[in-house]
């Protein structure tokens, strides 16, 4: 399937802008994926091609409605509790014990979950901390910050409500 946007002379500038504005470097070598997702937004916005769409995005600025809508199309919302279990094992066995030891005097632990989508990862981390480190962290100041470009995902994360699909790797306990 040919994607007409790939042949638009302004597409490389649009792509560069999008990666710079969003940090979604995933698309740096995935022109087909990016162009197919962006094409729908160009059409919906009424812009005539990549140059006009780029002008629209730049005119609106970083917090513009169209960029936010496009980000919803570009971000990947695949998430579930304890996704990539091997990473949580590494946190449990290596990273967290080291961080706890290093912060023993301050008794403060702050964790940032970047690209958290609908929140399964930060909630998984909270569960891991409670299950594995509760006694060591008693009386500590703990904070877990989940961020994402996609504002719709963050709104769902704030609710703390999850579909069965996100819970599929959890035991009944």
N, CA, C and O atoms as a DFTB+ gen file, in Angstrom:
692 C
 N C O
     1  1       0.843      -1.186       0.000
     2  2       0.000       0.000       0.000
     3  2       0.887       1.247       0.000
     4  3       1.780       1.390       0.835
     5  1       0.629       2.130      -0.934
     6  2       1.403       3.361      -1.023
     7  2       0.745       4.433      -0.160
     8  3      -0.479       4.561      -0.123
     9  1       1.568       5.181       0.516
    10  2       1.072       6.257       1.369
    11  2       1.480       7.569       0.701
    12  3       2.660       7.921       0.699
    13  1       0.512       8.299       0.132
    14  2       0.833       9.516      -0.614
    15  2       1.672      10.523       0.170
    16  3       2.520      11.202      -0.409
    17  1       1.449      10.626       1.471
    18  2       2.183      11.598       2.282
    19  2       3.696      11.398       2.187
    20  3       4.456      12.362       2.281
    21  1       4.133      10.155       2.001
    22  2       5.572       9.880       1.899
    23  2       6.216      10.567       0.700
    24  3       7.429      10.773       0.678
    25  1       5.416      10.919      -0.289
    26  2       5.937      11.563      -1.495
    27  2       5.787      13.084      -1.453
    28  3       6.188      13.777      -2.389
    29  1       5.214      13.596      -0.379
    30  2       5.050      15.038      -0.215
    31  2       6.421      15.621       0.141
    32  3       7.043      15.161       1.098
    33  1       6.904      16.617      -0.602
    34  2       8.237      17.169      -0.333
    35  2       8.398      17.770       1.070
    36  3       9.517      17.888       1.568
    37  1       7.298      18.145       1.697
    38  2       7.383      18.736       3.038
    39  2       7.303      17.686       4.146
    40  3       7.429      18.019       5.324
    41  1       7.094      16.422       3.776
    42  2       6.967      15.378       4.801
    43  2       8.199      15.286       5.706
    44  3       8.031      15.191       6.922
    45  1       9.433      15.309       5.176
    46  2      10.588      15.217       6.079
    47  2      10.619      16.330       7.144
    48  3      10.997      16.081       8.289
    49  1      10.222      17.553       6.764
    50  2      10.186      18.650       7.752
    51  2       9.102      18.399       8.795
    52  3       9.302      18.656       9.982
    53  1       7.947      17.893       8.342
    54  2       6.857      17.580       9.269
    55  2       7.292      16.485      10.235
    56  3       7.067      16.590      11.441
    57  1       7.905      15.452       9.714
    58  2       8.386      14.347      10.544
    59  2       9.394      14.857      11.581
    60  3       9.302      14.516      12.760
    61  1      10.342      15.665      11.139
    62  2      11.359      16.218      12.052
    63  2      10.694      17.036      13.157
    64  3      11.054      16.914      14.327
    65  1       9.728      17.865      12.783
    66  2       9.012      18.669      13.772
    67  2       8.307      17.778      14.793
    68  3       8.392      18.019      15.997
    69  1       7.614      16.754      14.310
    70  2       6.853      15.883      15.206
    71  2       7.755      15.145      16.190
    72  3       7.440      15.046      17.376
    73  1       8.857      14.637      15.701
    74  2       9.776      13.926      16.596
    75  2      10.379      14.887      17.610
    76  3      10.523      14.547      18.784
    77  1      10.730      16.079      17.161
    78  2      11.302      17.084      18.066
    79  2      10.265      17.537      19.102
    80  3      10.581      17.665      20.285
    81  1       9.036      17.777      18.657
    82  2       7.990      18.295      19.550
    83  2       7.500      17.254      20.546
    84  3       7.087      17.602      21.652
    85  1       7.540      15.980      20.165
    86  2       6.963      14.939      21.028
    87  2       7.997      14.050      21.694
    88  3       7.715      13.444      22.728
    89  1       9.189      13.962      21.122
    90  2      10.186      13.036      21.637
    91  2       9.927      11.602      21.209
    92  3      10.581      10.684      21.705
    93  1       8.988      11.391      20.300
    94  2       8.650      10.040      19.858
    95  2       9.658       9.560      18.812
    96  3       9.332       9.418      17.634
    97  1      10.875       9.316      19.263
    98  2      11.959       8.875      18.381
    99  2      11.671       7.510      17.763
   100  3      12.324       7.108      16.800
   101  1      10.707       6.810      18.313
   102  2      10.284       5.523      17.758
   103  2      10.023       5.639      16.257
   104  3      10.289       4.705      15.501
   105  1       9.511       6.769      15.838
   106  2       9.139       6.955      14.436
   107  2      10.303       7.398      13.544
   108  3      10.101       7.589      12.345
   109  1      11.483       7.564      14.072
   110  2      12.612       8.044      13.266
   111  2      12.876       7.166      12.055
   112  3      13.237       7.675      10.994
   113  1      12.707       5.872      12.189
   114  2      12.953       4.958      11.063
   115  2      11.694       4.192      10.662
   116  3      11.776       3.111      10.078
   117  1      10.538       4.757      10.976
   118  2       9.261       4.104      10.667
   119  2       8.360       5.067       9.898
   120  3       7.267       5.411      10.346
   121  1       8.842       5.494       8.728
   122  2       8.102       6.464       7.929
   123  2       6.704       5.997       7.582
   124  3       5.761       6.785       7.645
   125  1       6.549       4.742       7.219
   126  2       5.237       4.233       6.841
   127  2       4.241       4.324       7.979
   128  3       3.108       4.760       7.777
   129  1       4.648       3.917       9.179
   130  2       3.768       3.978      10.347
   131  2       3.379       5.424      10.660
   132  3       2.208       5.733      10.878
   133  1       4.384       6.300      10.677
   134  2       4.125       7.701      11.007
   135  2       3.224       8.335       9.958
   136  3       2.218       8.956      10.301
   137  1       3.570       8.189       8.699
   138  2       2.801       8.827       7.626
   139  2       1.362       8.346       7.595
   140  3       0.449       9.143       7.376
   141  1       1.145       7.056       7.811
   142  2      -0.232       6.552       7.766
   143  2      -1.058       7.123       8.914
   144  3      -2.251       7.373       8.741
   145  1      -0.461       7.332      10.061
   146  2      -1.194       7.898      11.198
   147  2      -1.434       9.402      11.006
   148  3      -2.491       9.924      11.360
   149  1      -0.439      10.081      10.445
   150  2      -0.546      11.532      10.264
   151  2      -1.501      11.875       9.131
   152  3      -2.196      12.890       9.198
   153  1      -1.548      11.064       8.110
   154  2      -2.413      11.341       6.955
   155  2      -3.866      11.560       7.355
   156  3      -4.524      12.463       6.838
   157  1      -4.360      10.753       8.256
   158  2      -5.741      10.901       8.708
   159  2      -5.988      12.235       9.385
   160  3      -7.041      12.843       9.194
   161  1      -5.031      12.693      10.170
   162  2      -5.173      13.981      10.861
   163  2      -5.079      15.133       9.870
   164  3      -5.787      16.130      10.011
   165  1      -4.212      15.005       8.865
   166  2      -4.113      16.065       7.850
   167  2      -5.468      16.221       7.171
   168  3      -5.964      17.335       7.000
   169  1      -6.051      15.107       6.792
   170  2      -7.350      15.131       6.125
   171  2      -8.422      15.720       7.045
   172  3      -9.199      16.576       6.624
   173  1      -8.463      15.266       8.290
   174  2      -9.478      15.740       9.239
   175  2      -9.344      17.229       9.536
   176  3     -10.339      17.907       9.795
   177  1      -8.115      17.737       9.498
   178  2      -7.893      19.152       9.801
   179  2      -8.235      20.053       8.626
   180  3      -8.410      21.260       8.792
   181  1      -8.330      19.470       7.450
   182  2      -8.605      20.267       6.258
   183  2      -7.359      20.863       5.631
   184  3      -7.454      21.626       4.670
   185  1      -6.197      20.529       6.158
   186  2      -4.939      21.052       5.612
   187  2      -4.679      20.419       4.248
   188  3      -5.048      19.272       4.000
   189  1      -4.049      21.173       3.389
   190  2      -3.700      20.690       2.048
   191  2      -2.238      20.261       2.038
   192  3      -1.382      21.004       1.557
   193  1      -1.945      19.092       2.554
   194  2      -0.597      18.553       2.508
   195  2       0.222      18.805       3.756
   196  3      -0.223      19.453       4.703
   197  1       1.436      18.270       3.727
   198  2       2.323      18.300       4.892
   199  2       2.730      19.714       5.283
   200  3       2.784      20.025       6.473
   201  1       3.018      20.579       4.313
   202  2       3.465      21.945       4.632
   203  2       2.364      22.716       5.353
   204  3       2.630      23.397       6.343
   205  1       1.134      22.613       4.864
   206  2       0.017      23.323       5.489
   207  2      -0.261      22.766       6.881
   208  3      -0.580      23.518       7.801
   209  1      -0.141      21.452       7.035
   210  2      -0.369      20.838       8.347
   211  2       0.719      21.258       9.330
   212  3       0.438      21.538      10.495
   213  1       1.953      21.299       8.858
   214  2       3.050      21.763       9.703
   215  2       2.807      23.204      10.132
   216  3       3.023      23.550      11.293
   217  1       2.361      24.042       9.207
   218  2       2.043      25.439       9.551
   219  2       0.972      25.492      10.634
   220  3       1.075      26.273      11.580
   221  1      -0.059      24.655      10.491
   222  2      -1.132      24.612      11.486
   223  2      -0.579      24.230      12.857
   224  3      -0.895      24.881      13.852
   225  1       0.233      23.192      12.918
   226  2       0.796      22.742      14.198
   227  2       1.684      23.819      14.813
   228  3       1.624      24.060      16.019
   229  1       2.506      24.466      13.993
   230  2       3.405      25.500      14.510
   231  2       2.634      26.746      14.934
   232  3       3.010      27.416      15.896
   233  1       1.564      27.052      14.220
   234  2       0.730      28.204      14.543
   235  2       0.051      28.016      15.897
   236  3      -0.038      28.952      16.691
   237  1      -0.423      26.803      16.153
   238  2      -1.098      26.506      17.426
   239  2      -0.126      26.492      18.596
   240  3      -0.514      26.807      19.721
   241  1       1.137      26.130      18.350
   242  2       2.116      26.033      19.418
   243  2       2.106      24.673      20.082
   244  3       1.322      23.794      19.724
   245  1       2.988      24.513      21.054
   246  2       3.214      23.213      21.689
   247  2       1.982      22.652      22.385
   248  3       1.816      21.433      22.446
   249  1       1.128      23.497      22.903
   250  2      -0.052      23.018      23.622
   251  2      -1.303      23.013      22.773
   252  3      -2.414      22.960      23.299
   253  1      -1.134      23.068      21.472
   254  2      -2.279      23.184      20.577
   255  2      -3.161      21.952      20.547
   256  3      -2.712      20.831      20.787
   257  1      -4.410      22.187      20.251
   258  2      -5.410      21.126      20.232
   259  2      -5.098      20.083      19.157
   260  3      -5.252      18.885      19.392
   261  1      -4.662      20.532      17.987
   262  2      -4.395      19.576      16.910
   263  2      -3.207      18.685      17.261
   264  3      -3.238      17.481      17.004
   265  1      -2.163      19.265      17.843
   266  2      -1.011      18.443      18.230
   267  2      -1.426      17.419      19.284
   268  3      -1.000      16.266      19.232
   269  1      -2.252      17.835      20.236
   270  2      -2.724      16.899      21.262
   271  2      -3.535      15.766      20.634
   272  3      -3.405      14.607      21.028
   273  1      -4.368      16.110      19.658
   274  2      -5.161      15.086      18.969
   275  2      -4.247      14.148      18.195
   276  3      -4.442      12.933      18.204
   277  1      -3.254      14.713      17.528
   278  2      -2.299      13.891      16.781
   279  2      -1.513      12.983      17.718
   280  3      -1.284      11.816      17.398
   281  1      -1.104      13.495      18.854
   282  2      -0.368      12.684      19.832
   283  2      -1.208      11.478      20.245
   284  3      -0.671      10.388      20.441
   285  1      -2.512      11.666      20.376
   286  2      -3.395      10.536      20.701
   287  2      -3.336       9.458      19.634
   288  3      -3.477       8.271      19.927
   289  1      -3.125       9.879      18.393
   290  2      -3.020       8.927      17.280
   291  2      -1.644       8.261      17.225
   292  3      -1.519       7.122      16.776
   293  1      -0.621       8.970      17.679
   294  2       0.756       8.489      17.534
   295  2       1.236       7.626      18.694
   296  3       2.128       6.794      18.522
   297  1       0.656       7.817      19.862
   298  2       1.146       7.091      21.036
   299  2       0.542       5.698      21.104
   300  3      -0.572       5.448      20.642
   301  1       1.306       4.815      21.687
   302  2       0.925       3.405      21.776
   303  2       0.431       3.143      23.191
   304  3       1.149       3.376      24.163
   305  1      -0.781       2.665      23.296
   306  2      -1.378       2.479      24.612
   307  2      -1.317       1.065      25.134
   308  3      -2.049       0.729      26.065
   309  1      -0.471       0.222      24.571
   310  2      -0.361      -1.164      25.043
   311  2       0.292      -1.168      26.417
   312  3       1.460      -0.808      26.565
   313  1      -0.453      -1.566      27.386
   314  2       0.053      -1.583      28.745
   315  2      -0.763      -2.576      29.568
   316  3      -1.945      -2.797      29.308
   317  1      -0.127      -3.154      30.538
   318  2      -0.822      -4.024      31.488
   319  2       0.079      -4.174      32.708
   320  3       1.268      -3.860      32.662
   321  1      -0.504      -4.655      33.788
   322  2       0.247      -4.772      35.034
   323  2       1.417      -5.741      34.874
   324  3       1.274      -6.829      34.316
   325  1       2.558      -5.326      35.370
   326  2       3.801      -6.092      35.347
   327  2       4.194      -6.507      33.925
   328  3       4.715      -7.599      33.699
   329  1       3.930      -5.605      32.978
   330  2       4.362      -5.820      31.597
   331  2       5.880      -5.878      31.599
   332  3       6.529      -5.079      32.274
   333  1       6.443      -6.796      30.866
   334  2       7.887      -7.038      30.851
   335  2       8.368      -7.397      32.258
   336  3       9.140      -6.661      32.874
   337  1       7.909      -8.513      32.738
   338  2       8.211      -8.977      34.093
   339  2       9.700      -8.930      34.400
   340  3      10.091      -8.658      35.535
   341  1      10.539      -9.196      33.392
   342  2      11.986      -9.186      33.633
   343  2      12.472      -7.814      34.107
   344  3      13.443      -7.735      34.859
   345  1      11.820      -6.746      33.683
   346  2      12.202      -5.415      34.162
   347  2      11.817      -5.220      35.622
   348  3      12.566      -4.621      36.393
   349  1      10.666      -5.719      35.994
   350  2      10.251      -5.621      37.397
   351  2      11.136      -6.504      38.289
   352  3      11.405      -6.162      39.440
   353  1      11.581      -7.639      37.743
   354  2      12.526      -8.474      38.491
   355  2      13.834      -7.732      38.711
   356  3      14.413      -7.798      39.796
   357  1      14.305      -7.023      37.683
   358  2      15.548      -6.246      37.814
   359  2      15.369      -5.105      38.810
   360  3      16.278      -4.805      39.584
   361  1      14.210      -4.475      38.791
   362  2      13.942      -3.433      39.788
   363  2      13.985      -4.025      41.190
   364  3      14.616      -3.471      42.090
   365  1      13.307      -5.157      41.367
   366  2      13.234      -5.810      42.683
   367  2      14.608      -6.274      43.165
   368  3      14.962      -6.077      44.327
   369  1      15.378      -6.888      42.271
   370  2      16.621      -7.532      42.679
   371  2      17.839      -6.606      42.663
   372  3      18.774      -6.806      43.439
   373  1      17.840      -5.607      41.798
   374  2      19.031      -4.773      41.631
   375  2      18.807      -3.301      41.939
   376  3      19.429      -2.750      42.847
   377  1      17.923      -2.668      41.187
   378  2      17.796      -1.211      41.266
   379  2      17.220      -0.726      42.597
   380  3      17.788       0.161      43.232
   381  1      16.104      -1.301      43.014
   382  2      15.479      -0.804      44.239
   383  2      16.327      -1.028      45.495
   384  3      16.432      -0.109      46.307
   385  1      16.936      -2.201      45.693
   386  2      17.799      -2.337      46.872
   387  2      18.934      -1.298      46.893
   388  3      19.277      -0.765      47.948
   389  1      19.501      -1.021      45.727
   390  2      20.569      -0.016      45.654
   391  2      20.035       1.379      45.969
   392  3      20.672       2.137      46.701
   393  1      18.872       1.721      45.421
   394  2      18.276       3.032      45.677
   395  2      17.889       3.188      47.143
   396  3      18.070       4.254      47.731
   397  1      17.362       2.127      47.721
   398  2      16.983       2.181      49.134
   399  2      18.222       2.385      50.003
   400  3      18.204       3.198      50.927
   401  1      19.277       1.663      49.716
   402  2      20.519       1.824      50.477
   403  2      21.079       3.233      50.327
   404  3      21.504       3.849      51.304
   405  1      21.076       3.732      49.104
   406  2      21.634       5.056      48.825
   407  2      20.841       6.174      49.492
   408  3      21.403       7.213      49.837
   409  1      19.538       5.966      49.675
   410  2      18.675       7.011      50.233
   411  2      18.295       6.766      51.691
   412  3      17.369       7.388      52.212
   413  1      19.009       5.865      52.337
   414  2      18.703       5.482      53.714
   415  2      18.678       6.694      54.657
   416  3      17.801       6.789      55.516
   417  1      19.606       7.591      54.507
   418  2      19.669       8.748      55.417
   419  2      18.504       9.710      55.204
   420  3      17.923      10.212      56.166
   421  1      18.171       9.960      53.961
   422  2      17.070      10.892      53.653
   423  2      15.701      10.264      53.848
   424  3      14.719      10.957      54.115
   425  1      15.645       8.946      53.711
   426  2      14.393       8.202      53.847
   427  2      13.326       8.738      52.889
   428  3      12.172       8.968      53.251
   429  1      13.781       8.924      51.646
   430  2      12.887       9.408      50.601
   431  2      13.208       8.667      49.308
   432  3      14.371       8.503      48.938
   433  1      12.147       8.222      48.627
   434  2      12.314       7.532      47.354
   435  2      11.306       8.125      46.372
   436  3      10.097       8.109      46.604
   437  1      11.837       8.644      45.278
   438  2      10.988       9.202      44.227
   439  2      11.284       8.459      42.934
   440  3      12.441       8.297      42.546
   441  1      10.212       8.003      42.265
   442  2      10.357       7.222      41.034
   443  2       9.517       7.882      39.952
   444  3       8.399       8.335      40.198
   445  1      10.068       7.927      38.771
   446  2       9.376       8.514      37.619
   447  2       9.110       7.417      36.597
   448  3      10.037       6.742      36.150
   449  1       7.868       7.240      36.234
   450  2       7.474       6.302      35.183
   451  2       7.099       7.125      33.958
   452  3       5.966       7.588      33.830
   453  1       8.061       7.303      33.062
   454  2       7.842       8.093      31.851
   455  2       7.159       7.230      30.803
   456  3       7.491       6.056      30.639
   457  1       6.214       7.811      30.104
   458  2       5.484       7.053      29.096
   459  2       4.610       5.988      29.726
   460  3       4.597       4.843      29.273
   461  1       3.881       6.356      30.765
   462  2       3.143       5.369      31.571
   463  2       1.798       4.965      30.973
   464  3       1.118       4.102      31.529
   465  1       1.401       5.564      29.861
   466  2       0.113       5.260      29.222
   467  2      -1.020       5.388      30.240
   468  3      -1.186       6.450      30.841
   469  1      -1.792       4.341      30.442
   470  2      -2.956       4.429      31.334
   471  2      -2.629       4.100      32.789
   472  3      -3.536       4.010      33.617
   473  1      -1.354       3.922      33.110
   474  2      -0.951       3.828      34.507
   475  2      -0.617       2.463      35.063
   476  3      -0.308       2.348      36.249
   477  1      -0.668       1.429      34.252
   478  2      -0.387       0.092      34.794
   479  2       1.021      -0.025      35.366
   480  3       1.222      -0.676      36.391
   481  1       1.996       0.602      34.710
   482  2       3.375       0.479      35.185
   483  2       3.593       1.159      36.533
   484  3       4.156       0.531      37.430
   485  1       3.172       2.422      36.723
   486  2       3.374       3.003      38.056
   487  2       2.588       2.280      39.155
   488  3       3.068       2.151      40.282
   489  1       1.389       1.812      38.829
   490  2       0.635       1.047      39.820
   491  2       1.335      -0.282      40.111
   492  3       1.345      -0.737      41.255
   493  1       1.916      -0.906      39.090
   494  2       2.671      -2.145      39.299
   495  2       3.857      -1.886      40.223
   496  3       4.150      -2.682      41.115
   497  1       4.525      -0.772      40.001
   498  2       5.662      -0.423      40.846
   499  2       5.221      -0.208      42.293
   500  3       5.905      -0.638      43.222
   501  1       4.098       0.447      42.483
   502  2       3.578       0.651      43.841
   503  2       3.284      -0.688      44.511
   504  3       3.566      -0.874      45.695
   505  1       2.720      -1.612      43.750
   506  2       2.439      -2.946      44.288
   507  2       3.733      -3.667      44.643
   508  3       3.825      -4.302      45.694
   509  1       4.724      -3.572      43.778
   510  2       6.018      -4.204      44.017
   511  2       6.663      -3.641      45.284
   512  3       7.157      -4.397      46.121
   513  1       6.659      -2.324      45.422
   514  2       7.242      -1.700      46.610
   515  2       6.535      -2.156      47.883
   516  3       7.181      -2.448      48.889
   517  1       5.215      -2.214      47.833
   518  2       4.472      -2.628      49.031
   519  2       4.721      -4.094      49.353
   520  3       4.916      -4.460      50.512
   521  1       4.712      -4.932      48.314
   522  2       4.860      -6.384      48.521
   523  2       6.271      -6.758      48.973
   524  3       6.435      -7.587      49.869
   525  1       7.278      -6.159      48.367
   526  2       8.659      -6.596      48.591
   527  2       9.467      -5.726      49.556
   528  3      10.450      -6.197      50.129
   529  1       9.067      -4.466      49.746
   530  2       9.926      -3.551      50.508
   531  2       9.184      -2.779      51.595
   532  3       9.721      -1.808      52.128
   533  1       7.976      -3.187      51.930
   534  2       7.161      -2.428      52.887
   535  2       7.884      -2.199      54.217
   536  3       7.877      -1.082      54.735
   537  1       8.498      -3.226      54.767
   538  2       9.140      -3.059      56.080
   539  2      10.357      -2.144      55.987
   540  3      10.602      -1.350      56.896
   541  1      11.116      -2.243      54.910
   542  2      12.303      -1.399      54.750
   543  2      11.936       0.068      54.517
   544  3      12.709       0.969      54.841
   545  1      10.743       0.297      53.949
   546  2      10.342       1.655      53.576
   547  2       9.341       2.275      54.547
   548  3       8.811       3.354      54.280
   549  1       9.077       1.611      55.662
   550  2       8.154       2.152      56.659
   551  2       8.671       3.503      57.141
   552  3       9.830       3.626      57.536
   553  1       7.826       4.492      57.108
   554  2       8.197       5.834      57.553
   555  2       8.911       6.668      56.488
   556  3       9.284       7.812      56.748
   557  1       9.098       6.125      55.332
   558  2       9.756       6.850      54.244
   559  2       8.743       7.730      53.511
   560  3       7.539       7.470      53.530
   561  1       9.254       8.761      52.875
   562  2       8.463       9.563      51.948
   563  2       8.610       8.915      50.571
   564  3       9.701       8.905      50.002
   565  1       7.524       8.380      50.043
   566  2       7.540       7.707      48.748
   567  2       6.687       8.470      47.753
   568  3       5.599       8.938      48.088
   569  1       7.174       8.594      46.539
   570  2       6.336       9.164      45.491
   571  2       6.657       8.487      44.165
   572  3       7.812       8.210      43.839
   573  1       5.601       8.235      43.423
   574  2       5.736       7.660      42.087
   575  2       5.003       8.609      41.147
   576  3       3.808       8.859      41.306
   577  1       5.722       9.126      40.180
   578  2       5.152      10.049      39.207
   579  2       5.034       9.344      37.871
   580  3       6.023       8.841      37.339
   581  1       3.835       9.306      37.331
   582  2       3.609       8.741      36.004
   583  2       3.299       9.861      35.031
   584  3       2.421      10.687      35.283
   585  1       4.016       9.892      33.923
   586  2       3.779      10.921      32.906
   587  2       3.599      10.268      31.545
   588  3       4.068       9.156      31.302
   589  1       2.919      10.975      30.675
   590  2       2.741      10.521      29.304
   591  2       2.367      11.719      28.450
   592  3       1.771      12.675      28.945
   593  1       2.712      11.673      27.179
   594  2       2.321      12.726      26.244
   595  2       0.820      12.725      25.999
   596  3       0.221      13.776      25.768
   597  1       0.223      11.563      26.048
   598  2      -1.177      11.396      25.693
   599  2      -2.057      11.763      26.893
   600  3      -2.114      11.025      27.877
   601  1      -2.728      12.885      26.804
   602  2      -3.549      13.378      27.908
   603  2      -4.754      12.482      28.187
   604  3      -5.221      12.409      29.324
   605  1      -5.255      11.805      27.163
   606  2      -6.382      10.875      27.358
   607  2      -5.936       9.676      28.201
   608  3      -6.673       9.217      29.073
   609  1      -4.737       9.178      27.936
   610  2      -4.202       8.076      28.738
   611  2      -4.053       8.507      30.197
   612  3      -4.421       7.767      31.109
   613  1      -3.512       9.706      30.410
   614  2      -3.302      10.179      31.783
   615  2      -4.621      10.341      32.536
   616  3      -4.697      10.059      33.732
   617  1      -5.645      10.789      31.843
   618  2      -6.955      10.922      32.494
   619  2      -7.444       9.565      32.968
   620  3      -7.993       9.446      34.063
   621  1      -7.247       8.550      32.152
   622  2      -7.646       7.195      32.552
   623  2      -6.779       6.695      33.705
   624  3      -7.276       6.023      34.609
   625  1      -5.493       7.017      33.679
   626  2      -4.588       6.590      34.755
   627  2      -5.010       7.202      36.086
   628  3      -4.962       6.538      37.122
   629  1      -5.420       8.459      36.059
   630  2      -5.842       9.125      37.292
   631  2      -7.051       8.434      37.924
   632  3      -7.197       8.432      39.146
   633  1      -7.908       7.855      37.099
   634  2      -9.085       7.154      37.612
   635  2      -8.709       5.884      38.359
   636  3      -9.415       5.473      39.280
   637  1      -7.594       5.256      37.967
   638  2      -7.172       4.023      38.627
   639  2      -8.112       2.863      38.368
   640  3      -8.221       1.951      39.187
   641  1      -8.788       2.894      37.238
   642  2      -9.718       1.816      36.863
   643  2      -9.149       1.114      35.640
   644  3      -8.699       1.762      34.695
   645  1      -9.171      -0.215      35.664
   646  2      -8.532      -0.979      34.608
   647  2      -9.445      -2.071      34.079
   648  3     -10.221      -2.673      34.821
   649  1      -9.336      -2.309      32.796
   650  2     -10.077      -3.381      32.146
   651  2      -9.414      -4.715      32.486
   652  3      -8.273      -4.752      32.948
   653  1     -10.135      -5.800      32.254
   654  2      -9.596      -7.137      32.513
   655  2      -8.288      -7.380      31.764
   656  3      -7.401      -8.060      32.281
   657  1      -8.153      -6.831      30.549
   658  2      -6.947      -7.027      29.741
   659  2      -5.701      -6.536      30.490
   660  3      -4.658      -7.188      30.444
   661  1      -5.799      -5.410      31.168
   662  2      -4.656      -4.855      31.904
   663  2      -4.312      -5.690      33.136
   664  3      -3.189      -5.639      33.638
   665  1      -5.279      -6.449      33.612
   666  2      -5.097      -7.234      34.846
   667  2      -4.740      -8.704      34.567
   668  3      -4.606      -9.498      35.498
   669  1      -4.590      -9.055      33.309
   670  2      -4.485     -10.464      32.928
   671  2      -3.293     -11.208      33.518
   672  3      -3.342     -12.434      33.617
   673  1      -2.243     -10.530      33.908
   674  2      -1.074     -11.219      34.453
   675  2      -1.100     -11.291      35.981
   676  3      -0.197     -11.862      36.591
   677  1      -2.123     -10.720      36.592
   678  2      -2.195     -10.695      38.067
   679  2      -2.928     -11.924      38.586
   680  3      -3.840     -12.451      37.949
   681  1      -2.500     -12.358      39.761
   682  2      -3.221     -13.434      40.433
   683  2      -4.476     -12.849      41.071
   684  3      -4.610     -11.630      41.178
   685  1      -5.370     -13.693      41.483
   686  2      -6.579     -13.229      42.162
   687  2      -6.235     -12.411      43.407
   688  3      -6.930     -11.455      43.750
   689  1      -5.160     -12.800      44.068
   690  2      -4.695     -12.096      45.271
   691  2      -4.427     -10.647      44.930
   692  3      -4.026      -9.872      45.799
